[in-house]
CSV table of C-alpha atoms in Angstrom, one decimal:
chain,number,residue,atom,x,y,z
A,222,UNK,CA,114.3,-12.6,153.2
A,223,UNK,CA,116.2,-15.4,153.0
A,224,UNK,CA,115.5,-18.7,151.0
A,225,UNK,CA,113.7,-21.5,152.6
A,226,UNK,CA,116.5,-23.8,151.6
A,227,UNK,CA,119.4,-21.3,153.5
A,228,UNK,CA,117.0,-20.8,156.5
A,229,UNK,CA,116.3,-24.9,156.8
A,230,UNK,CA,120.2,-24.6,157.2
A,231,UNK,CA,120.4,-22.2,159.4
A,232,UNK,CA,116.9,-21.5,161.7
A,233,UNK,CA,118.8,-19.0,163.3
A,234,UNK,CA,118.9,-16.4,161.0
A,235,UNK,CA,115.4,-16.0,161.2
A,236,UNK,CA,115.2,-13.6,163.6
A,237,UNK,CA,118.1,-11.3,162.3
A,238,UNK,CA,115.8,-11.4,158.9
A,239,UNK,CA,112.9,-10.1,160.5
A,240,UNK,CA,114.6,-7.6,162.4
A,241,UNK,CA,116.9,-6.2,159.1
A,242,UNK,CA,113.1,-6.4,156.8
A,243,UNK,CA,111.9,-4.1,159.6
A,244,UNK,CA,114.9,-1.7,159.5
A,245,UNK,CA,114.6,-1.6,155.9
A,246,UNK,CA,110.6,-0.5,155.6
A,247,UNK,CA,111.3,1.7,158.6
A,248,UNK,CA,114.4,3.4,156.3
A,249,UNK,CA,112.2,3.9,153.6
A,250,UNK,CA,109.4,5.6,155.7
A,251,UNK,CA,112.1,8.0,156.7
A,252,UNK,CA,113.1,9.5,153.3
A,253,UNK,CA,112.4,13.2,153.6
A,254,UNK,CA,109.9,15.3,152.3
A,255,UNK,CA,112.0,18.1,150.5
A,256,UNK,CA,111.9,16.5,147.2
A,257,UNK,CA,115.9,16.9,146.5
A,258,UNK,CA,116.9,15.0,150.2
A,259,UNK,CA,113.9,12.8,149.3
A,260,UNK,CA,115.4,11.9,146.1
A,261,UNK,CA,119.3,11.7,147.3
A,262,UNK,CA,117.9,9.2,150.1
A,263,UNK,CA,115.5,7.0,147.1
A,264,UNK,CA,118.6,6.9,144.7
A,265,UNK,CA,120.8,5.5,147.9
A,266,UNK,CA,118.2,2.8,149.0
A,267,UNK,CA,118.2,2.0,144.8
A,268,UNK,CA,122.0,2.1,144.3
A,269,UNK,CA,123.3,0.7,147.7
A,270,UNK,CA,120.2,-0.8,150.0
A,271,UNK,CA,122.9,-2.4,152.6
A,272,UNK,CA,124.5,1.0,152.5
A,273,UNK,CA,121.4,2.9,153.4
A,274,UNK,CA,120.3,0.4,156.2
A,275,UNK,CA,124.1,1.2,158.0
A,276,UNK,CA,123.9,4.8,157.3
A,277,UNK,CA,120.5,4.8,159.2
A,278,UNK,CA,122.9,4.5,162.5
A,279,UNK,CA,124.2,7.9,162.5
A,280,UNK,CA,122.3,11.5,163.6
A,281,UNK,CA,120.5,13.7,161.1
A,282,UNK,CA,123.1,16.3,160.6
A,283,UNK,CA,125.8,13.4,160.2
A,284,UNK,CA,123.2,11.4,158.0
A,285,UNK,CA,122.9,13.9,155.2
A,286,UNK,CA,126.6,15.0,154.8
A,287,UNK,CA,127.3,11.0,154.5
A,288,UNK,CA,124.0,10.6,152.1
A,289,UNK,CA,125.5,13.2,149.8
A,290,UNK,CA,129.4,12.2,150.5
A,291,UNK,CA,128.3,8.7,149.3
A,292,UNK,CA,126.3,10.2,146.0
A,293,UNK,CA,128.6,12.4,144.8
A,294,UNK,CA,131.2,9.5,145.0
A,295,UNK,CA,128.9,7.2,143.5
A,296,UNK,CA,128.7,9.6,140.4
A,297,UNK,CA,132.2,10.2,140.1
A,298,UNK,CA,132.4,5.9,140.1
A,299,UNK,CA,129.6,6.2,137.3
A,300,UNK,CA,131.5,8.3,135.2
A,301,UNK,CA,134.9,6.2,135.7
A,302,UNK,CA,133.1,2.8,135.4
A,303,UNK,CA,130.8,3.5,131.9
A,304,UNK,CA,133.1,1.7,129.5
A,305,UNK,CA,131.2,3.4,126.7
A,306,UNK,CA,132.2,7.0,127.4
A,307,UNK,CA,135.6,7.9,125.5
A,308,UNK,CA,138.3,8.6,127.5
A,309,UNK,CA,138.8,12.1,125.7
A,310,UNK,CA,135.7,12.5,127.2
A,311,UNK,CA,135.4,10.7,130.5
A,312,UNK,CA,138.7,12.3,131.8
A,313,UNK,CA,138.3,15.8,132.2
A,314,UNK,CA,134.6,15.3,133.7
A,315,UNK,CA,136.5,13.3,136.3
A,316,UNK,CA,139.1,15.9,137.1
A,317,UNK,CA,136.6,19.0,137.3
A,318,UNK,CA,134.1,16.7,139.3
A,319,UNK,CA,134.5,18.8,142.1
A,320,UNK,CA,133.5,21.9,140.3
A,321,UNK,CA,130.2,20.4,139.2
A,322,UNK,CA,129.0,19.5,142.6
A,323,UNK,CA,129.0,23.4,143.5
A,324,UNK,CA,126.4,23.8,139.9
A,325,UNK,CA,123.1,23.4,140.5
A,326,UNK,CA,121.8,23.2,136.5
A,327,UNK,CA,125.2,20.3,136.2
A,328,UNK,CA,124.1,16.7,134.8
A,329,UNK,CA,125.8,14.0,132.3
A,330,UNK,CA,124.3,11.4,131.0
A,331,UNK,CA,126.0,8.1,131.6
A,332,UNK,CA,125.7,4.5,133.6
A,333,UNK,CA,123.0,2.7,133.7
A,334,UNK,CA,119.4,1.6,135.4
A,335,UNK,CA,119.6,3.4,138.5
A,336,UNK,CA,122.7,4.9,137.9
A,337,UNK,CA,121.6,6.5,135.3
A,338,UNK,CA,119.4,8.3,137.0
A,339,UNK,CA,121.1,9.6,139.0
A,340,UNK,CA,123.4,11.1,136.5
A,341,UNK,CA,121.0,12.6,134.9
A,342,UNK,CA,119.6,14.1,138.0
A,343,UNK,CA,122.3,15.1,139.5
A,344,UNK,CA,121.5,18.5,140.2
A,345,UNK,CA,119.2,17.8,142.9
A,346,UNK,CA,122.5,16.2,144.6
A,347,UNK,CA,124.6,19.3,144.3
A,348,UNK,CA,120.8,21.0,145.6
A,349,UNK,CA,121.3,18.9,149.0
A,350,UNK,CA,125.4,19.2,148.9
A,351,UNK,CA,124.9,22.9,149.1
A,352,UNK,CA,122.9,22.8,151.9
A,353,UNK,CA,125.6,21.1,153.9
A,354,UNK,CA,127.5,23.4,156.5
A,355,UNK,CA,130.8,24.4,155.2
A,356,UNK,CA,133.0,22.1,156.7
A,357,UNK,CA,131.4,19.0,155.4
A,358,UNK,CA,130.9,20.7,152.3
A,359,UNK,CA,135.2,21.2,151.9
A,360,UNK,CA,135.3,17.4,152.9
A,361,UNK,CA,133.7,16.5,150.2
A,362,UNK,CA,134.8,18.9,147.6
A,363,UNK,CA,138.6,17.6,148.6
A,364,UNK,CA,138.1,14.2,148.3
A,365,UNK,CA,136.3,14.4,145.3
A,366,UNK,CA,139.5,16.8,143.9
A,367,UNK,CA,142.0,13.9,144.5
A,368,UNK,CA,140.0,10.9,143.6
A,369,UNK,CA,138.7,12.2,140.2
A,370,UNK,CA,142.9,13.2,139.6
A,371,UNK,CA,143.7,9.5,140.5
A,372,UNK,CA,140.9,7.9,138.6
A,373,UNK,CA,141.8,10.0,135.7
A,374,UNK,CA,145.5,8.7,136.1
A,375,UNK,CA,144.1,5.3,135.8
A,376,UNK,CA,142.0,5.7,133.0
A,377,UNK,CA,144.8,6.0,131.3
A,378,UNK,CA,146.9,3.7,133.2
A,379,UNK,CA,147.3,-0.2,134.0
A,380,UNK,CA,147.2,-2.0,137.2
A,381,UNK,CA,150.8,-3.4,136.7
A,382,UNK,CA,152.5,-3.7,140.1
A,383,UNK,CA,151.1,-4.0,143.6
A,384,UNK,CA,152.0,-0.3,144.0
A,385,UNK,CA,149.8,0.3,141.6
A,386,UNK,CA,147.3,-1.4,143.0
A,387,UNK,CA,147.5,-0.3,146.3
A,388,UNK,CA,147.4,3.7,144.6
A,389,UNK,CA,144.5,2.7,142.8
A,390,UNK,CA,143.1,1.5,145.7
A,391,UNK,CA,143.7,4.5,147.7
A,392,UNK,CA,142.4,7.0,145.1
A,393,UNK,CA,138.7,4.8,144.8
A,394,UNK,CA,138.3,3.5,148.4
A,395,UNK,CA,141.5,4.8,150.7
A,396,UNK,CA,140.1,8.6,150.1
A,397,UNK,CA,136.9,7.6,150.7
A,398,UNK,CA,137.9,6.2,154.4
A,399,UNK,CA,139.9,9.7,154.7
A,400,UNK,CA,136.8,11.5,153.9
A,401,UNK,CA,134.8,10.2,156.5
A,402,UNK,CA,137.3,10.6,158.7
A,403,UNK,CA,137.0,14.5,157.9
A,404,UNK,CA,133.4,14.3,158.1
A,405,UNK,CA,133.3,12.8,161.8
A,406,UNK,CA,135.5,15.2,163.1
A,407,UNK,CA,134.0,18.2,161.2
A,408,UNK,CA,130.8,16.9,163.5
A,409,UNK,CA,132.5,16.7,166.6
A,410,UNK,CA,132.4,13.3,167.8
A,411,UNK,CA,135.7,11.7,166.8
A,412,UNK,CA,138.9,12.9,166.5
A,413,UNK,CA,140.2,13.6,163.3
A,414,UNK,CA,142.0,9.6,162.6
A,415,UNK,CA,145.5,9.2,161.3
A,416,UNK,CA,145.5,9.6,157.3
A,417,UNK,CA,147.1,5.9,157.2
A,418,UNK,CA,144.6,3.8,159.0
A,419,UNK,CA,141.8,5.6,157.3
A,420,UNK,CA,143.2,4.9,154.1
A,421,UNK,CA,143.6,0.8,155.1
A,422,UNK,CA,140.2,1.0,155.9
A,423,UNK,CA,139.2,2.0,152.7
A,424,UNK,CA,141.7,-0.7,151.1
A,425,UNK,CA,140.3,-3.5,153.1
A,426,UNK,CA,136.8,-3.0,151.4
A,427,UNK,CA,138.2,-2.1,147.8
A,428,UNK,CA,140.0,-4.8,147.8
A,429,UNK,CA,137.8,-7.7,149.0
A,430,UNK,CA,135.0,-6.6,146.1
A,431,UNK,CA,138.1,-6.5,143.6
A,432,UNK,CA,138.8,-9.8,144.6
A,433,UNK,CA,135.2,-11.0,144.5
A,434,UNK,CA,133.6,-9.1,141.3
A,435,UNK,CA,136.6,-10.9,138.9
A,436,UNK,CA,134.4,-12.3,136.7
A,437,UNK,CA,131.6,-9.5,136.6
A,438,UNK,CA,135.1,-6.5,136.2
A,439,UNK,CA,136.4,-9.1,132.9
A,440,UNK,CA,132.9,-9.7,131.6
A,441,UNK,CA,131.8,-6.1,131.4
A,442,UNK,CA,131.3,-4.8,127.9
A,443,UNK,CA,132.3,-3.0,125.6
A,444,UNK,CA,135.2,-3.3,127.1
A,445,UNK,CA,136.9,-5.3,130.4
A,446,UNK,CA,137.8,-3.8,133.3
A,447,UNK,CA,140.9,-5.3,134.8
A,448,UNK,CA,142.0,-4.5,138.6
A,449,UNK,CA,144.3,-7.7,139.7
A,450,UNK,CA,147.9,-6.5,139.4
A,451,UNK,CA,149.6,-7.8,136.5
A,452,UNK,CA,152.4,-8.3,139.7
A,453,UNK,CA,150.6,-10.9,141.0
A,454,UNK,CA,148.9,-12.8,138.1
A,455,UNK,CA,151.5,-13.0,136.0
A,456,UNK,CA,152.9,-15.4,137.9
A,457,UNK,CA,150.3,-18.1,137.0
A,458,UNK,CA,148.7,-17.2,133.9
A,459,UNK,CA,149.3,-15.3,130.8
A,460,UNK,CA,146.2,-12.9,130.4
A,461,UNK,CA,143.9,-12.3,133.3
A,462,UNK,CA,141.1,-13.4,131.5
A,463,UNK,CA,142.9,-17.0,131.0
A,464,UNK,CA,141.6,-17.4,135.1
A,465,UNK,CA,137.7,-18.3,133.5
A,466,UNK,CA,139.3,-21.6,131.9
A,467,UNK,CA,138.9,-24.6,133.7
A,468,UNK,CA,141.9,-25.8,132.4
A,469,UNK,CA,143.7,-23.1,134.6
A,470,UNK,CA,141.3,-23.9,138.0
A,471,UNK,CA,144.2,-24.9,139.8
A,472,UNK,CA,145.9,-21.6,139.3
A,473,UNK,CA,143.2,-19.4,139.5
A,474,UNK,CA,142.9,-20.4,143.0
A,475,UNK,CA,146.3,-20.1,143.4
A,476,UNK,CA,146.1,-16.5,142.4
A,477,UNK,CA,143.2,-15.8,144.1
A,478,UNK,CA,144.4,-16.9,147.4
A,479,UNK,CA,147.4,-14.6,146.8
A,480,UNK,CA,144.9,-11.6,146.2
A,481,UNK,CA,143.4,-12.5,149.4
A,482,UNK,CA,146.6,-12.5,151.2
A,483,UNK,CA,147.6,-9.1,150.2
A,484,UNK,CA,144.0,-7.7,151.6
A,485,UNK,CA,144.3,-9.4,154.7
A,486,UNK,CA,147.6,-6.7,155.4
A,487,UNK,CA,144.9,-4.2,156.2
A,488,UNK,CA,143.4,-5.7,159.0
A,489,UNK,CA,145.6,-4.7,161.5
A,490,UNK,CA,145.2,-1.1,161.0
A,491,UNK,CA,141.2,-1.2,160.3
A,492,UNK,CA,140.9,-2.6,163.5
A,493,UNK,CA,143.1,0.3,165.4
A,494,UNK,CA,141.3,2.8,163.8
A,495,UNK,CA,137.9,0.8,164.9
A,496,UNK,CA,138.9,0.5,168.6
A,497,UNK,CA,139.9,4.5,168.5
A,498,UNK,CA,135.9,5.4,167.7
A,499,UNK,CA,133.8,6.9,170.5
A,500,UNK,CA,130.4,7.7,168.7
A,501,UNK,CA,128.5,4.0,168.8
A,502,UNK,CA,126.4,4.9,165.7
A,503,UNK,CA,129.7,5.9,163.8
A,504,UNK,CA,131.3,3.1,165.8
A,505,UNK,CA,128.2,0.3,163.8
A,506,UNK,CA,128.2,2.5,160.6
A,507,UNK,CA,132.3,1.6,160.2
A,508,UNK,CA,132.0,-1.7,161.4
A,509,UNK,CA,129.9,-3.5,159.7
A,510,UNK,CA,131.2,-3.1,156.7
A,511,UNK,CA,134.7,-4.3,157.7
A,512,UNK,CA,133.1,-7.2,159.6
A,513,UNK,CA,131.3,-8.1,155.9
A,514,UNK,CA,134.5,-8.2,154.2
A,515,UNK,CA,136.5,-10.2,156.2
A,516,UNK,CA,133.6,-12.5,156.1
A,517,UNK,CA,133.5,-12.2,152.3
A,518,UNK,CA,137.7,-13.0,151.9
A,519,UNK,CA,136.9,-16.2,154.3
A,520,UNK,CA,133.8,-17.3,151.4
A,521,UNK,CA,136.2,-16.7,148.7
A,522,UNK,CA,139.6,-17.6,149.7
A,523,UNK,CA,139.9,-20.8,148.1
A,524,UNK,CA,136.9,-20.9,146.1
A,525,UNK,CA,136.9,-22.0,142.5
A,526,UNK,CA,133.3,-20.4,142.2
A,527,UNK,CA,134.7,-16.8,142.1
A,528,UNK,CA,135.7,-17.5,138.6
A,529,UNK,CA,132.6,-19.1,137.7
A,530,UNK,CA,129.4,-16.6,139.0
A,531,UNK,CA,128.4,-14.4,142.3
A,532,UNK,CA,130.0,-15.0,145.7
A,533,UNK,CA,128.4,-13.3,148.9
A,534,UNK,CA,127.8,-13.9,152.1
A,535,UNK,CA,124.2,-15.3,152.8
A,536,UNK,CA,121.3,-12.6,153.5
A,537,UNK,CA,121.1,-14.3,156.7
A,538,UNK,CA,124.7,-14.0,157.8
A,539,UNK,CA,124.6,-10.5,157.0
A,540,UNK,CA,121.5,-9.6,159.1
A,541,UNK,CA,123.3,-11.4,162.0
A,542,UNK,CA,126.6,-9.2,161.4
A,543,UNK,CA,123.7,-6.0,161.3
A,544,UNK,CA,121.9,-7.3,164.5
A,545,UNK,CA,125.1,-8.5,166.5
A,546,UNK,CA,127.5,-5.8,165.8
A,547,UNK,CA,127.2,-3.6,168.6
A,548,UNK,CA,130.9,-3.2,170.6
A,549,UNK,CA,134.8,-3.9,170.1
A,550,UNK,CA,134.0,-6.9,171.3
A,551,UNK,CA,131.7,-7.9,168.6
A,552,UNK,CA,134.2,-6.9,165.8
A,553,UNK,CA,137.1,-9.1,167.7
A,554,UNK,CA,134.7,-12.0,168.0
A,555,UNK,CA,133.2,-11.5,164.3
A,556,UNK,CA,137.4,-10.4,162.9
A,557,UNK,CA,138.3,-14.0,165.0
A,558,UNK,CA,135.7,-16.1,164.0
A,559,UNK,CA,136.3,-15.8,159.9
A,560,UNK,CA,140.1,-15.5,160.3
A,561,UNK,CA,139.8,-19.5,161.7
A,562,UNK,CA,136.9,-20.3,159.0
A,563,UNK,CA,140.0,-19.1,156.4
A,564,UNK,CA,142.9,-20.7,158.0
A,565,UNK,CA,141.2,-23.7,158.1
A,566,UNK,CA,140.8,-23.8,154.2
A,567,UNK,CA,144.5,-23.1,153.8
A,568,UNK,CA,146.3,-25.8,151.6
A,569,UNK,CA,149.5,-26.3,153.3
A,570,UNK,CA,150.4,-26.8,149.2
A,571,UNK,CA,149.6,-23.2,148.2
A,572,UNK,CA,152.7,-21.5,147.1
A,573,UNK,CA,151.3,-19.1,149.6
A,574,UNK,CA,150.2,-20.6,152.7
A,575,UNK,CA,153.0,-19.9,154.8
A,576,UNK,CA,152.2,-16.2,154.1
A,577,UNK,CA,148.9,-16.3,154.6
A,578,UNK,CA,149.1,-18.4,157.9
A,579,UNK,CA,151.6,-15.8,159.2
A,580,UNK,CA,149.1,-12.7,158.8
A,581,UNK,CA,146.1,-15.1,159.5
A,582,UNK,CA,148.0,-16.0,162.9
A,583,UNK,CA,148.9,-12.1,163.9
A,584,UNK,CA,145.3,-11.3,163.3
A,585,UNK,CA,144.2,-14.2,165.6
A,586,UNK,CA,146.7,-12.8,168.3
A,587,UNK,CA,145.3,-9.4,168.1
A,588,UNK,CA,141.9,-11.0,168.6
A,589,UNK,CA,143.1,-12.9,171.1
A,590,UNK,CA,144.7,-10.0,173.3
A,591,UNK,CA,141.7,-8.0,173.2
A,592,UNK,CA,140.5,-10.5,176.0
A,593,UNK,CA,137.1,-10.1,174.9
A,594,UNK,CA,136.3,-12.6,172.9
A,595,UNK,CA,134.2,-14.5,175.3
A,596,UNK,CA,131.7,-11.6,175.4
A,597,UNK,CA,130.1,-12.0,171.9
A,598,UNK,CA,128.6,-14.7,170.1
A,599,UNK,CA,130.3,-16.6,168.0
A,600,UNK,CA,129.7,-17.1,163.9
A,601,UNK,CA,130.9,-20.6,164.0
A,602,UNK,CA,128.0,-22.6,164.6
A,603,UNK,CA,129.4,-26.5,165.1
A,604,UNK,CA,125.1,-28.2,165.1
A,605,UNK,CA,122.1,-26.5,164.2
A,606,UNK,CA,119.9,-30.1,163.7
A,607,UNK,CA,117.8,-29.5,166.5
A,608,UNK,CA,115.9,-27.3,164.1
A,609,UNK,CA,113.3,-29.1,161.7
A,610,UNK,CA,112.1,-28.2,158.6
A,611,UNK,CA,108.7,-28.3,160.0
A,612,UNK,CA,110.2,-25.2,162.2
A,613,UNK,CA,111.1,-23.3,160.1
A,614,UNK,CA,108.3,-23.5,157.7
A,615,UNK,CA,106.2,-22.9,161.0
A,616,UNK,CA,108.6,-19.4,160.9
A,617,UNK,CA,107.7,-18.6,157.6
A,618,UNK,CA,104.0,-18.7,158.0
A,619,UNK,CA,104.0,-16.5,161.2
A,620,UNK,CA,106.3,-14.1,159.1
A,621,UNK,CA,103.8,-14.1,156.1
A,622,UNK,CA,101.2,-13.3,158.0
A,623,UNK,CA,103.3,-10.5,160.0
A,624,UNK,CA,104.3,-8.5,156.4
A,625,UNK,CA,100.6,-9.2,155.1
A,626,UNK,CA,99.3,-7.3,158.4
A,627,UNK,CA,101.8,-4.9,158.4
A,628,UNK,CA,100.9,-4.3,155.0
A,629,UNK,CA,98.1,-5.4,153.3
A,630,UNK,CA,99.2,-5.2,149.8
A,631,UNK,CA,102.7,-6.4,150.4
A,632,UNK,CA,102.2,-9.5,148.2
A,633,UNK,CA,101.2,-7.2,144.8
A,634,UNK,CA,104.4,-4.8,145.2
């Protein structure tokens, strides 16, 4: 749940809390008995909990092919991310990844915590992925073909021009985007989404956690990992790194709210291929995502804190974006409401804020033209003092005594 500081702040969220705690014990009640599905859905609650809530929208048949689409991606990311495998090493696992998910004895140790585990278990994966009807089995054996050839490419390869990064991009996140695209067709509800709006709505989340894990991506050991196109910091520092100086806070911003422009290209086309979806459970499980990173860009654009620890979106503000997305109308309102939180933190100085302005303003329009934006509630919340602290301490206590019911030994877990 939330802090009692955040919630003082915003009473509001308390309901949204509540409702997401439920749909996350209710998840986990759900995992199934065969003990490889039962470990594929454990190792997604442990490797990606906000992942596993969303994926909880979608049918049974549609559930698992997604489940094991997710892990087997997650592994190939393992592989690519564990600076402490040799690249001799590293790159031929990632090109023959798609082999390996057909082998049922196949594992490699790498990663770490719970990542580890499930590299070391990954058979019980490929147990599940063969399981799979054909056609989502091809879906995922393709896209796991091409993105362990482009993340091999990279290995070996800097992140020098914006090309670069937008290839990068599309070989971690853009495939990903075309993937599921394959996988809601091969089920039958959706037609089968042009290749270049499922790639922008893969972008549109690579970039925004790019953008917002700078300082985890330089500080990983042994060795950094560096994303940000040499392109676009070059023009305000020397080395990437040089951005963790306070000294250089001025231009770290600077670059940052450049890095932020560049994402915000992909909104146009993430919400066309949104408005194109008929399924409502596909519908929530592609929204909300989207919906969390434009709401992330608007937290960081600006934000000398990027550069100095974590920057997310309150657990509160995310429930809400759980509980309220439900429509086109909900993503318009949700798409409108952060685009004016950002443009109002737009420094008419920034060597960039005309840009920025300019594709801040066409997504506005777009939001605007919907004509729906008076349907949904809105994220910007002017006076919330009504509340008292007293009330929402009240909130609490009716909440503690919920869990405690609902579970009697919640409070030793």
């Amino acid at each position: 749940m939330g802090s009692l500081g955040a919630l003082m702040k915003h009473p509001d969220d308390f309901y949204p809390l509540l409702k997401l705690k439920m749909a996350a014990r209710n998840a986990e009640k759900q995992i199934p008995s065969e003990p490889h599905w039962g470990f594929c859905f454990s190792m997604l609650h442990k490797v990606s909990r906000s992942f596993a809530l969303v994926i909880q929208q979608l049918d049974t048949e549609l559930r698992n092919a997604v489940c094991i689409f997710y892990l087997v991606l997650r592994a190939l990311d393992t592989v690519e991310d564990d600076t402490s495998v040799a690249a001799d090493v590293k790159v031929p696992i990632l090109i023959d990844f798609y082999h390996h998910i057909y082998d049922r004895d196949w594992h490699f140790s790498c990663g770490t915590k719970e990542y580890k585990v499930l590299m070391d278990q990954f058979h019980r994966v490929s147990a599940a992925f063969l399981e799979l009807e054909k056609g989502y089995q091809e879906a995922i054996e393709d896209i796991t073909l091409r993105m362990g050839a482009g993340m091999a490419k990279f290995i070996c390869k800097e992140v020098e021009t914006v090309d670069d990064y937008d290839e990068y991009c599309h070989y971690v996140a853009g495939l990903v985007g075309l993937g599921l695209s394959k996988l809601f067709h091969a089920y039958g509800s959706e037609d089968l989404a042009p290749e270049s709006l499922s790639n922008s709505m893969g972008l549109f989340l690579q970039k925004t956690n790019i953008i917002r894990d700078y300082l985890e991506d330089i500080n990983e050991i042994p060795k950094s990992r560096m994303f940000w196109p040499r392109q676009i910091w070059s023009k305000y520092v020397k080395k990437l790194e040089d951005f963790k100086d306070e000294e250089n806070s001025v231009k770290a911003v600077q670059c940052l709210n450049d890095m932020v422009t560049n994402a915000l290209l992909h909104v146009d086309d993430c919400l066309k291929y949104m408005s194109a979806l008929r399924d409502p459970a596909i519908f929530r499980f592609c929204a909300i995502p989207q919906i969390m990173a434009i709401g992330t860009l608007a937290l960081c654009y600006n934000n000398i804190k990027v550069f100095r620890g974590v920057v997310k979106m309150r657990r509160g503000l995310t429930a809400k974006v759980i509980d309220r997305t439900k429509s086109m109308a909900d993503v318009y309102g949700a798409f409108y409401d952060f685009s004016c939180i950002l443009k109002a933190k737009v420094d008419k100085n920034d060597p960039n804020a005309q840009k920025t302005m300019s594709r801040l303003d066409s997504i506005l329009k777009t939001c605007r033209d919907s004509g729906v934006l008076s349907k949904r509630k809105s994220y910007i919340i002017e006076n919330q003092s009504d509340y008292t602290p007293f009330v929402v301490v009240l909130l609490f206590i009716i909440l503690a005594i919920f869990l405690v019911n609902l579970n009697p030994s919640w409070p030793n877990n």
